[in-house]
Coordinates of C-alpha atoms in Angstrom, one line a residue:
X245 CA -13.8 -16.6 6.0
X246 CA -16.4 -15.1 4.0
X247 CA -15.7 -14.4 0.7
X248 CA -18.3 -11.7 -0.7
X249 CA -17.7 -8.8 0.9
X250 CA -21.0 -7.4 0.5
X251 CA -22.3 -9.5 3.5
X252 CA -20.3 -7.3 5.4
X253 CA -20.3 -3.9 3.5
X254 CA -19.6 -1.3 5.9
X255 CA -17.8 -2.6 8.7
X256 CA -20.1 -1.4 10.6
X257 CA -19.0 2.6 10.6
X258 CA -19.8 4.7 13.1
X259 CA -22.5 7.5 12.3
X260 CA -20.6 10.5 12.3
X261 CA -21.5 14.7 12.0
X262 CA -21.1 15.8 8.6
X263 CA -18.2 17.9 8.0
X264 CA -16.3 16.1 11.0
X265 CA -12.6 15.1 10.4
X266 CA -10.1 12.5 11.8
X267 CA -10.4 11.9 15.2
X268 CA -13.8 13.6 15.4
X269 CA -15.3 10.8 13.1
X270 CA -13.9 8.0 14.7
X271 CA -11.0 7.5 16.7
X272 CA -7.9 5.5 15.6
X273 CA -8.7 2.3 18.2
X274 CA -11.9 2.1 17.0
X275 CA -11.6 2.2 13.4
X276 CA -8.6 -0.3 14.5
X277 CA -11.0 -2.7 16.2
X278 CA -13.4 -2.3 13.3
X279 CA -10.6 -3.3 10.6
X280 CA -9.4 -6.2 12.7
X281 CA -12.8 -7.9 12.8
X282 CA -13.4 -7.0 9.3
X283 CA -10.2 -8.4 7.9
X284 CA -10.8 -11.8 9.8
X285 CA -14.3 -12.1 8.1
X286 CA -13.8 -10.9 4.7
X287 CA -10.1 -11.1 3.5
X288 CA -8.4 -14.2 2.1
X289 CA -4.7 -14.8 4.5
X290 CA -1.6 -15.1 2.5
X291 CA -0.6 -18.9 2.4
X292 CA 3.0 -19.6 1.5
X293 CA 5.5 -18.2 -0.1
X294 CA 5.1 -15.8 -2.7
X295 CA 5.7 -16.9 -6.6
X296 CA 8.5 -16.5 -8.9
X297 CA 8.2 -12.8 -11.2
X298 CA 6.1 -14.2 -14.1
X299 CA 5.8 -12.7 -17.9
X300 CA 1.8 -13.6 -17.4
X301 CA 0.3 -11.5 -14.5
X302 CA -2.6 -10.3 -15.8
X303 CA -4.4 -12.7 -13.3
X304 CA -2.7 -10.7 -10.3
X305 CA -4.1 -7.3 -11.9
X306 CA -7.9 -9.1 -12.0
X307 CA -7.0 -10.2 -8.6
X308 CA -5.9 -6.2 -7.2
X309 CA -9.0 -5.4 -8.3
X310 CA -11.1 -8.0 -6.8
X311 CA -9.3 -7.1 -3.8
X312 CA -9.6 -3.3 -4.0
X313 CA -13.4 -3.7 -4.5
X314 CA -13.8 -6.0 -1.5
X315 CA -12.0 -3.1 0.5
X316 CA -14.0 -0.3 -1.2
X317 CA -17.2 -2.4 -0.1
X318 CA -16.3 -2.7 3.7
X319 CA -15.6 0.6 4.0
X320 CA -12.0 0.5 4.1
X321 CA -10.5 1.6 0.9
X322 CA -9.3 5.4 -0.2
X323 CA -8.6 5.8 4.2
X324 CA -6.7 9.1 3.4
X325 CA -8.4 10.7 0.4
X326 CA -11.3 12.9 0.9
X327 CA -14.8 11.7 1.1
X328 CA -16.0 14.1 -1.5
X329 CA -13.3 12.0 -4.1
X330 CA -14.6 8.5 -2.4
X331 CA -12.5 8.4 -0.1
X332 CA -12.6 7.9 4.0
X333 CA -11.2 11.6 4.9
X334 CA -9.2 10.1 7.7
X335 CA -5.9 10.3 8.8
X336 CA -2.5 8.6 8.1
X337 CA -2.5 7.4 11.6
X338 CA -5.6 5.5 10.6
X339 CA -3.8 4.6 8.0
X340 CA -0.9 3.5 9.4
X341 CA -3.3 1.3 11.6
X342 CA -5.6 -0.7 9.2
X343 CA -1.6 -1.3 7.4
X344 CA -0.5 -3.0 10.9
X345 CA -3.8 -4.9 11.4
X346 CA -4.0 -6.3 7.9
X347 CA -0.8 -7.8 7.7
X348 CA -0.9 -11.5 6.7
X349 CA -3.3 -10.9 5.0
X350 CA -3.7 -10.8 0.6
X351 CA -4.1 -7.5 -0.2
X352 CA -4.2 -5.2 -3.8
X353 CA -0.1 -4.2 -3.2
X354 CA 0.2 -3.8 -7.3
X355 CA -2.5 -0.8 -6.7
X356 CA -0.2 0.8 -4.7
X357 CA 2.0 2.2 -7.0
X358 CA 1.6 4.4 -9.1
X359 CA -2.0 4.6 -8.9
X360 CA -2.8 5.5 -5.6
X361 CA 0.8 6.9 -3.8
X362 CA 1.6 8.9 -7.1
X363 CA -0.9 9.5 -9.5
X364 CA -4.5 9.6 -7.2
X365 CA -2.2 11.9 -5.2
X366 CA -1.2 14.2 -8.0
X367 CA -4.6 13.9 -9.0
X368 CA -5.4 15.0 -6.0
X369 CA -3.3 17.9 -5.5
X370 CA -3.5 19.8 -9.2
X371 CA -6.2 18.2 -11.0
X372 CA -9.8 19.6 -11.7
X373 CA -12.4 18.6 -9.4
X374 CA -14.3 16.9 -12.5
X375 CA -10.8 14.6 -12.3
X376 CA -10.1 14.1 -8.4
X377 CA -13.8 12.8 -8.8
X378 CA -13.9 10.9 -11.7
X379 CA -10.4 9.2 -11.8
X380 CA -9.2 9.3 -7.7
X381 CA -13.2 7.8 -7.1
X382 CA -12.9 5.3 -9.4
X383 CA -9.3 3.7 -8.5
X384 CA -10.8 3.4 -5.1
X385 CA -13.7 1.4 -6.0
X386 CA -10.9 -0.8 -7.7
X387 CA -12.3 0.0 -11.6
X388 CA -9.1 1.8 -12.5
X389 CA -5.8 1.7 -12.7
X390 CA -3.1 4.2 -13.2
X391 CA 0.3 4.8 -14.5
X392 CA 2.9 7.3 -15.3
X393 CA 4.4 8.1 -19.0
X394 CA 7.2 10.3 -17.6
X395 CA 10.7 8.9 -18.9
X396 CA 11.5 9.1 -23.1
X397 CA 14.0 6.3 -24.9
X398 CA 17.0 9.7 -25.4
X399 CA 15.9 11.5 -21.9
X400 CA 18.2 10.3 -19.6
X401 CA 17.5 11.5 -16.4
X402 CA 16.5 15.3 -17.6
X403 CA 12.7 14.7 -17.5
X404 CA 12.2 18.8 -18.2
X405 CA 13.8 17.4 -21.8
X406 CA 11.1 15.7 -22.9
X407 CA 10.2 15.5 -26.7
X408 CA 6.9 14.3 -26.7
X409 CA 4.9 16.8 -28.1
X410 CA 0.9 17.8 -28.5
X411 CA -0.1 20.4 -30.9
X412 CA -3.4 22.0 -30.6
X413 CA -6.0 21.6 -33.0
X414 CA -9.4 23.6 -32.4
X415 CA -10.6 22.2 -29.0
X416 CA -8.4 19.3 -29.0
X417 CA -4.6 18.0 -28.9
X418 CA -2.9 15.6 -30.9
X419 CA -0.3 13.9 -29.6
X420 CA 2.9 12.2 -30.7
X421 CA 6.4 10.2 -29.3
X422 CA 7.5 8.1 -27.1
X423 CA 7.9 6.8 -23.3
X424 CA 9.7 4.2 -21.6
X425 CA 10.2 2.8 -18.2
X426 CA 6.4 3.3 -17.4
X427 CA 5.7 0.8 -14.4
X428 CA 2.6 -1.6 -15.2
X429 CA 0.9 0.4 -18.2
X430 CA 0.2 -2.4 -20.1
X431 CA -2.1 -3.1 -17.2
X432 CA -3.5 0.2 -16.9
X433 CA -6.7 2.8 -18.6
X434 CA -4.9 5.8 -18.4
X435 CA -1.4 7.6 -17.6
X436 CA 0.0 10.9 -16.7
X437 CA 1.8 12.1 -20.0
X438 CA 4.3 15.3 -19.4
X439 CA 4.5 16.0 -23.5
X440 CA 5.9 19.6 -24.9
X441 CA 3.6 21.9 -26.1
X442 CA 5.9 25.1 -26.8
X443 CA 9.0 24.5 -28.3
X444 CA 10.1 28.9 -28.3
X445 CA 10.4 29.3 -24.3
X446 CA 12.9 27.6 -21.7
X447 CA 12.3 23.9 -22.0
X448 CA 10.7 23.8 -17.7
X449 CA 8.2 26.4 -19.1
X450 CA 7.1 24.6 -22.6
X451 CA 5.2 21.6 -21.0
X452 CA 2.2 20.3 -19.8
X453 CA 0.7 17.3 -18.5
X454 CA -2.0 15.0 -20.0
X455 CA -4.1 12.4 -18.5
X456 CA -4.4 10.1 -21.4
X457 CA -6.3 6.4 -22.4
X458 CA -3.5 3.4 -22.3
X459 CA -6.3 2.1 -25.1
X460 CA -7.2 5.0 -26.9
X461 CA -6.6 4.5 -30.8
X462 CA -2.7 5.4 -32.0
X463 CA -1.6 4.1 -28.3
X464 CA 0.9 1.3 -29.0
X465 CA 2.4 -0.3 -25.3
X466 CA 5.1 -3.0 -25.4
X467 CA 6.3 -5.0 -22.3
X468 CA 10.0 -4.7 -21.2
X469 CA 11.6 -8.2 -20.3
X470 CA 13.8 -7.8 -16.8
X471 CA 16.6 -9.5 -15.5
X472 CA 14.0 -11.1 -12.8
X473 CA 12.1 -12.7 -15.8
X474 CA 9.2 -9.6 -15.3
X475 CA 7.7 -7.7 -17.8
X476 CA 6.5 -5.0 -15.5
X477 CA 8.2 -2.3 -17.6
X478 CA 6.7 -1.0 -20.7
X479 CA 7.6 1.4 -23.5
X480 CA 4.7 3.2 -24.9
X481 CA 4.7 5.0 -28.7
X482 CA 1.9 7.7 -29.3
X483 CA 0.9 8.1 -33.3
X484 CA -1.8 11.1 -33.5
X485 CA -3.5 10.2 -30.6
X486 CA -6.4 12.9 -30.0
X487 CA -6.9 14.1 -26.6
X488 CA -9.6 16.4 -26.1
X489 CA -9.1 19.7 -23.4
X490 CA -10.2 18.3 -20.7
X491 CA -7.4 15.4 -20.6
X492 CA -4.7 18.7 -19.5
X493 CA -3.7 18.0 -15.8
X494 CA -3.3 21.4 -14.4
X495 CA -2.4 24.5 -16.8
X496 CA -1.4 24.4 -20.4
X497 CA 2.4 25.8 -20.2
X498 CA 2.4 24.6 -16.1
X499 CA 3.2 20.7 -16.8
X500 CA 6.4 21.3 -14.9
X501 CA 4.7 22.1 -11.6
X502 CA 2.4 19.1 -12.0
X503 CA 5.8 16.8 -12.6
X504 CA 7.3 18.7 -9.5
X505 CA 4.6 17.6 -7.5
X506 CA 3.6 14.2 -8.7
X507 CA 8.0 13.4 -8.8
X508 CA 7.6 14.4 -4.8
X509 CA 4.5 11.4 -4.5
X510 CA 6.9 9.3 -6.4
X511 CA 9.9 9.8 -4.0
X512 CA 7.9 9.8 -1.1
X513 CA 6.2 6.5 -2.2
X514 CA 9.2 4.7 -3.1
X515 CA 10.8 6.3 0.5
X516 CA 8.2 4.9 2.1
X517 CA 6.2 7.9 3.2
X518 CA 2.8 8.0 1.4
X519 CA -0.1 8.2 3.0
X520 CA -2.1 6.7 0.1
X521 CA -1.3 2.7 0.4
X522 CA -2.5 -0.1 2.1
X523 CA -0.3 -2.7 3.0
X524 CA 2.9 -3.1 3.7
X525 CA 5.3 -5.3 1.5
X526 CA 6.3 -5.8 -2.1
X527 CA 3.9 -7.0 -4.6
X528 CA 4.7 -10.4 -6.1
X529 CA 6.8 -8.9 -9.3
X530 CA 9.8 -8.2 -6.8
X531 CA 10.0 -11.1 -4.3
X532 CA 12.3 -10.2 -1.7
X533 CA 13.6 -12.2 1.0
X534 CA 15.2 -11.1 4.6
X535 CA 18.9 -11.8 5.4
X536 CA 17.6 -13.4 8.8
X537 CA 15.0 -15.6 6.5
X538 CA 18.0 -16.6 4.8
X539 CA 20.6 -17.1 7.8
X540 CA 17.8 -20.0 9.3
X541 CA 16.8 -21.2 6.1
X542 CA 20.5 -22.2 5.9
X543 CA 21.5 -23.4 9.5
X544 CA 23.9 -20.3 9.8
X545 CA 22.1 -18.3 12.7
X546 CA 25.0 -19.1 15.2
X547 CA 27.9 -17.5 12.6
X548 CA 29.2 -14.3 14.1
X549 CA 29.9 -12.9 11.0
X550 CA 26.3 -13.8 9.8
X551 CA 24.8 -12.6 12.8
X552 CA 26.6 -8.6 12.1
X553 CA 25.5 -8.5 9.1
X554 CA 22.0 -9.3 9.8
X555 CA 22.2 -6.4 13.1
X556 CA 23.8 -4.3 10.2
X557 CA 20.5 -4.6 7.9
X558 CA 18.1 -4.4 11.3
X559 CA 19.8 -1.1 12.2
X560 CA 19.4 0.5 8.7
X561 CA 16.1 -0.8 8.6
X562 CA 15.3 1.1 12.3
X563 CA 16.7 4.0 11.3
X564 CA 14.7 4.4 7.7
X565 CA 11.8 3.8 9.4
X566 CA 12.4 6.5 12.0
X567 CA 13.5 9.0 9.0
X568 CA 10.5 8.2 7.3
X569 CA 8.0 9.2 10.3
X570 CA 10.4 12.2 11.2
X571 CA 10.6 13.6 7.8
X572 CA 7.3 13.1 7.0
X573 CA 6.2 15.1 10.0
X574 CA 8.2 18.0 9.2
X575 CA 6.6 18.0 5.2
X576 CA 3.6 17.7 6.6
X577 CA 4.2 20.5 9.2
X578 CA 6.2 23.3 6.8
X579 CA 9.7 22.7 8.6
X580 CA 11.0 21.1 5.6
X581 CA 10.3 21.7 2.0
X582 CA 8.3 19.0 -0.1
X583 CA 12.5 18.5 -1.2
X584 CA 12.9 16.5 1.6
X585 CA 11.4 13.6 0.4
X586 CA 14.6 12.8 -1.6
X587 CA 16.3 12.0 1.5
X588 CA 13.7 8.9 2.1
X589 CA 14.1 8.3 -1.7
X590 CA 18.3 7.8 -1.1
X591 CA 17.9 6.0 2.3
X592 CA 15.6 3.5 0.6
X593 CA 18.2 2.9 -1.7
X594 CA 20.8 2.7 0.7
X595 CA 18.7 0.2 3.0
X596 CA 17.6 -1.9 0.0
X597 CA 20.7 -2.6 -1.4
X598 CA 22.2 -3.3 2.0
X599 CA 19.9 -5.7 2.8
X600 CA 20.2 -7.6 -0.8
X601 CA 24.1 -7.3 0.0
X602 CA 23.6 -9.0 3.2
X603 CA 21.1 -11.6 1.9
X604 CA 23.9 -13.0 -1.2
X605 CA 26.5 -12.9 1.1
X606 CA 24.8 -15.1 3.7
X607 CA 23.7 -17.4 1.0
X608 CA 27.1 -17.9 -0.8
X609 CA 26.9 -20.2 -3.0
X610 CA 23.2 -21.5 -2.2
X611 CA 22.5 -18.3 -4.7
X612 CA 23.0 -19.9 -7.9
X613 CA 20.6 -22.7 -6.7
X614 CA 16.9 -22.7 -7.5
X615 CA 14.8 -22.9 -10.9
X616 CA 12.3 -20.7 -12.6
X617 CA 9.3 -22.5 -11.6
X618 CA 10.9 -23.5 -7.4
X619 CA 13.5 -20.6 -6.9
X620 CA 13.6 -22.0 -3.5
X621 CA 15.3 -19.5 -0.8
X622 CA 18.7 -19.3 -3.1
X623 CA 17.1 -18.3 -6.4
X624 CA 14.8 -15.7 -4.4
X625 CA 18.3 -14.6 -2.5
X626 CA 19.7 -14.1 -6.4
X627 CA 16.1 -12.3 -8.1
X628 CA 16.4 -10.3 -5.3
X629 CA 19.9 -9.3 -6.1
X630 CA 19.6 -9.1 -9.9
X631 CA 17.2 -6.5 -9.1
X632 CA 19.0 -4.5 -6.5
X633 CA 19.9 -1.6 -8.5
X634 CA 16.2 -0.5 -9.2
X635 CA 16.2 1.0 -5.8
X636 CA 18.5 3.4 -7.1
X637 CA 16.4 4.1 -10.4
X638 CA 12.8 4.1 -9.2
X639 CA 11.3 7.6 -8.0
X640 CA 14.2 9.4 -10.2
X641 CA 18.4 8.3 -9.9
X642 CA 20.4 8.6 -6.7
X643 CA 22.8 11.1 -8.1
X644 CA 19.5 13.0 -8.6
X645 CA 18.5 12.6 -5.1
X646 CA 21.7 13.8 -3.7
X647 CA 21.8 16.8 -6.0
X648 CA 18.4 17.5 -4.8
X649 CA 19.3 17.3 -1.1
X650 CA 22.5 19.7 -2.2
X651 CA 21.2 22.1 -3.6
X652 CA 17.4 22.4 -2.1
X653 CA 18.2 21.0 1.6
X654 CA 22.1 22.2 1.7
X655 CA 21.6 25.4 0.3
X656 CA 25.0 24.3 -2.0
X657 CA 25.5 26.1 -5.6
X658 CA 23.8 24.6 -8.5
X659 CA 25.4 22.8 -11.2
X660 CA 25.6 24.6 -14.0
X661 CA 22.9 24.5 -16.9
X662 CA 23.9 26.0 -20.2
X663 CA 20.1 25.4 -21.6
X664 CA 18.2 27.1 -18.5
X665 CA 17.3 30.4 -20.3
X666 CA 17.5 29.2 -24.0
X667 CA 14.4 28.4 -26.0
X668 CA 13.4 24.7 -26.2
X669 CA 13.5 24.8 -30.2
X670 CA 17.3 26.0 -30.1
X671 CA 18.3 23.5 -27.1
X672 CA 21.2 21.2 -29.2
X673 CA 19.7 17.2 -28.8
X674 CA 22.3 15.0 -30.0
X675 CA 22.8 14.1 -33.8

């Protein structure tokens, strides 16, 4: 294996015609055949199991980008994204076959999400071209990472609620309050910040979005301890931080539609549906562990009951995957609105917490076995389970989802909302 990338830098790409796209720059086996021999000479294979969920990762964040920059350097980084934002400008199935081919091998998962399946894509699709270059070029050539400050400490689940406000002053904004829930910030340079910025209109039309500096001065971030013994959460408090024009994300008063749109990258990511990753799996923060890993690992392939389960999890697995591809298709192809990608986001759920179901059942009482620094297969089987229930809180809640289906999909009434028309400032907030 060789270990600097840069003896290989290219992969050995095919010239192609400027202004060529997908297939007409190279064709899927190809650019297969090219990632297969490049993977075998420049990537390091995964060896062994992966390692407990640690408080310390900052080595695996060093390591993403090591990673990411190998990739960027062979010429297989950014396969989906345009070549004028660094990317490859090819297409999801080429995609979908460097993600085959480079299975077994380490690869930057933690870059996955948010930066690349949410917010390069949101980037991507509302964002000046002074930003799709800047930020979108720069996470594929691994030197940054991004995250999300969407979710506030009294929000709930009404993200058009939001508190967090920046006043204008002159040419600039100053910004102030809180976040929480923001997925890997501490290990970030900069987040997408939905904050208000007009307090007498409708509480949807009062908002906009900000791209702003995890380390820029009056950013506080503290990490969240999680039941798995992570801190991959973080809460984030803003204290007259100073954000100059050019950090709005779209149009002043528009944040909504930017939040609409980077929500459906969300959803789609965590559905499985982006176009925008490389890799397939979880990265080491949420080990997970297969029912039928379990089942031998324990001697109990030969129990019937064992065995349905296991074809119960393989089914929902088949038919996620299939949804995925299908629905993707017809968001890509108009038939169904951006909406649908709720429906990948719920059967996620529903398949993730099956198979976590499946896999404590099968181990029984082997669960409670295991330690902090050995989990073994039981302790994975219980991390695992501990952590089921973020399947139905990543991407927005699964009540969400299914109202979104309902009402957008369905065509079913809306529920009622007594503060759609009313001015932010007179909206009633508690005590």
């Amino acid at each position: 294996m060789t270990e600097n990338p840069s003896e290989n830098p290219t992969g050995n790409a095919p010239e192609v015609t400027a202004g060529a796209t997908g297939e007409e720059k190279e064709s899927v086996e190809s650019f297969r055949a090219r990632a297969r021999a490049w993977l075998a000479e420049n990537m390091p294979r995964l060896d062994g199991e992966p390692p407990p969920p640690s408080e310390d990762d900052i080595k695996e964040w060093h390591r993403a980008r090591e990673l990411q920059q190998r990739l960027h350097a062979g010429g297989f980084a950014g396969i989906c994204f345009p070549e004028e934002h660094g990317g490859l400008g090819l297409t999801p199935a080429h995609q979908q076959a460097f993600t085959e081919e480079c299975a077994g091998y380490e690869m930057p998962l933690l870059l996955n999400t948010p930066t690349f399946s949410i917010c390069c894509a949101t980037l991507l699709d509302v964002g000046t071209e002074e930003q799709k270059r800047r930020h979108i070029g720069a996470a594929i050539r691994g030197e940054e990472v991004l995250c999300q400050f969407l979710s506030e400490p009294r929000g709930g689940s009404d993200l058009a609620g939001v508190i967090t406000r920046a006043d204008r002053d002159g040419d600039r904004w100053i910004l102030n309050g809180a976040k929480t829930w923001s997925t890997s910030a501490y290990a970030a340079d900069r987040g997408l910040c939905l904050a208000r910025t007009d307090w007498d209109v409708p509480k949807h039309r009062g908002l906009t979005m900000f791209l702003v500096p995890v380390n820029a001065p009056g950013v506080t971030v503290n990490r969240v301890r999680m039941v798995n013994g992570s801190r991959e959460f973080c809460e984030e408090y803003f204290d007259d931080v100073v954000l100059p024009d050019t950090a709005v994300v779209g149009e002043v008063g528009g944040g909504w539609a930017v939040a609409s749109r980077q929500l459906f990258h969300e959803r789609n990511a965590v559905g499985g549906g982006s176009p925008y990753v490389s890799g397939r799996g979880l990265p080491p923060t949420m080990p997970r562990v297969p029912p039928s890993e379990v089942a031998e690992a324990l001697g109990k392939t030969s129990d019937p009951a064992v065995r349905e389960l296991i074809g119960q999890v393989l089914a929902m697995s088949a038919v996620h995957r299939q949804t995925v591809e299908r629905v993707t298709r017809a968001i890509g192809s108009g038939i169904l609105p951006p909406a649908g990608s709720s429906m990948l986001r719920l059967l996620h759920a529903e398949a993730a917490q099956l198979r976590e179901d499946a896999a404590l059942r099968i181990a029984g009482a082997g669960a409670a076995t295991g330690s902090g620094t050995d989990p073994g297969i039981g302790g994975r089987v219980s991390i695992g389970y501990l952590m089921r229930q973020s399947a139905s809180l990543g991407g927005g809640t699964t009540e969400i989802s299914r109202t979104i289906v309902s009402e957008r999909l369905l065509g079913m009434p809306r529920e009622p909302a007594l503060d759609r028309d009313v001015p932010f400032r007179e909206v009633r907030r508690g005590r």
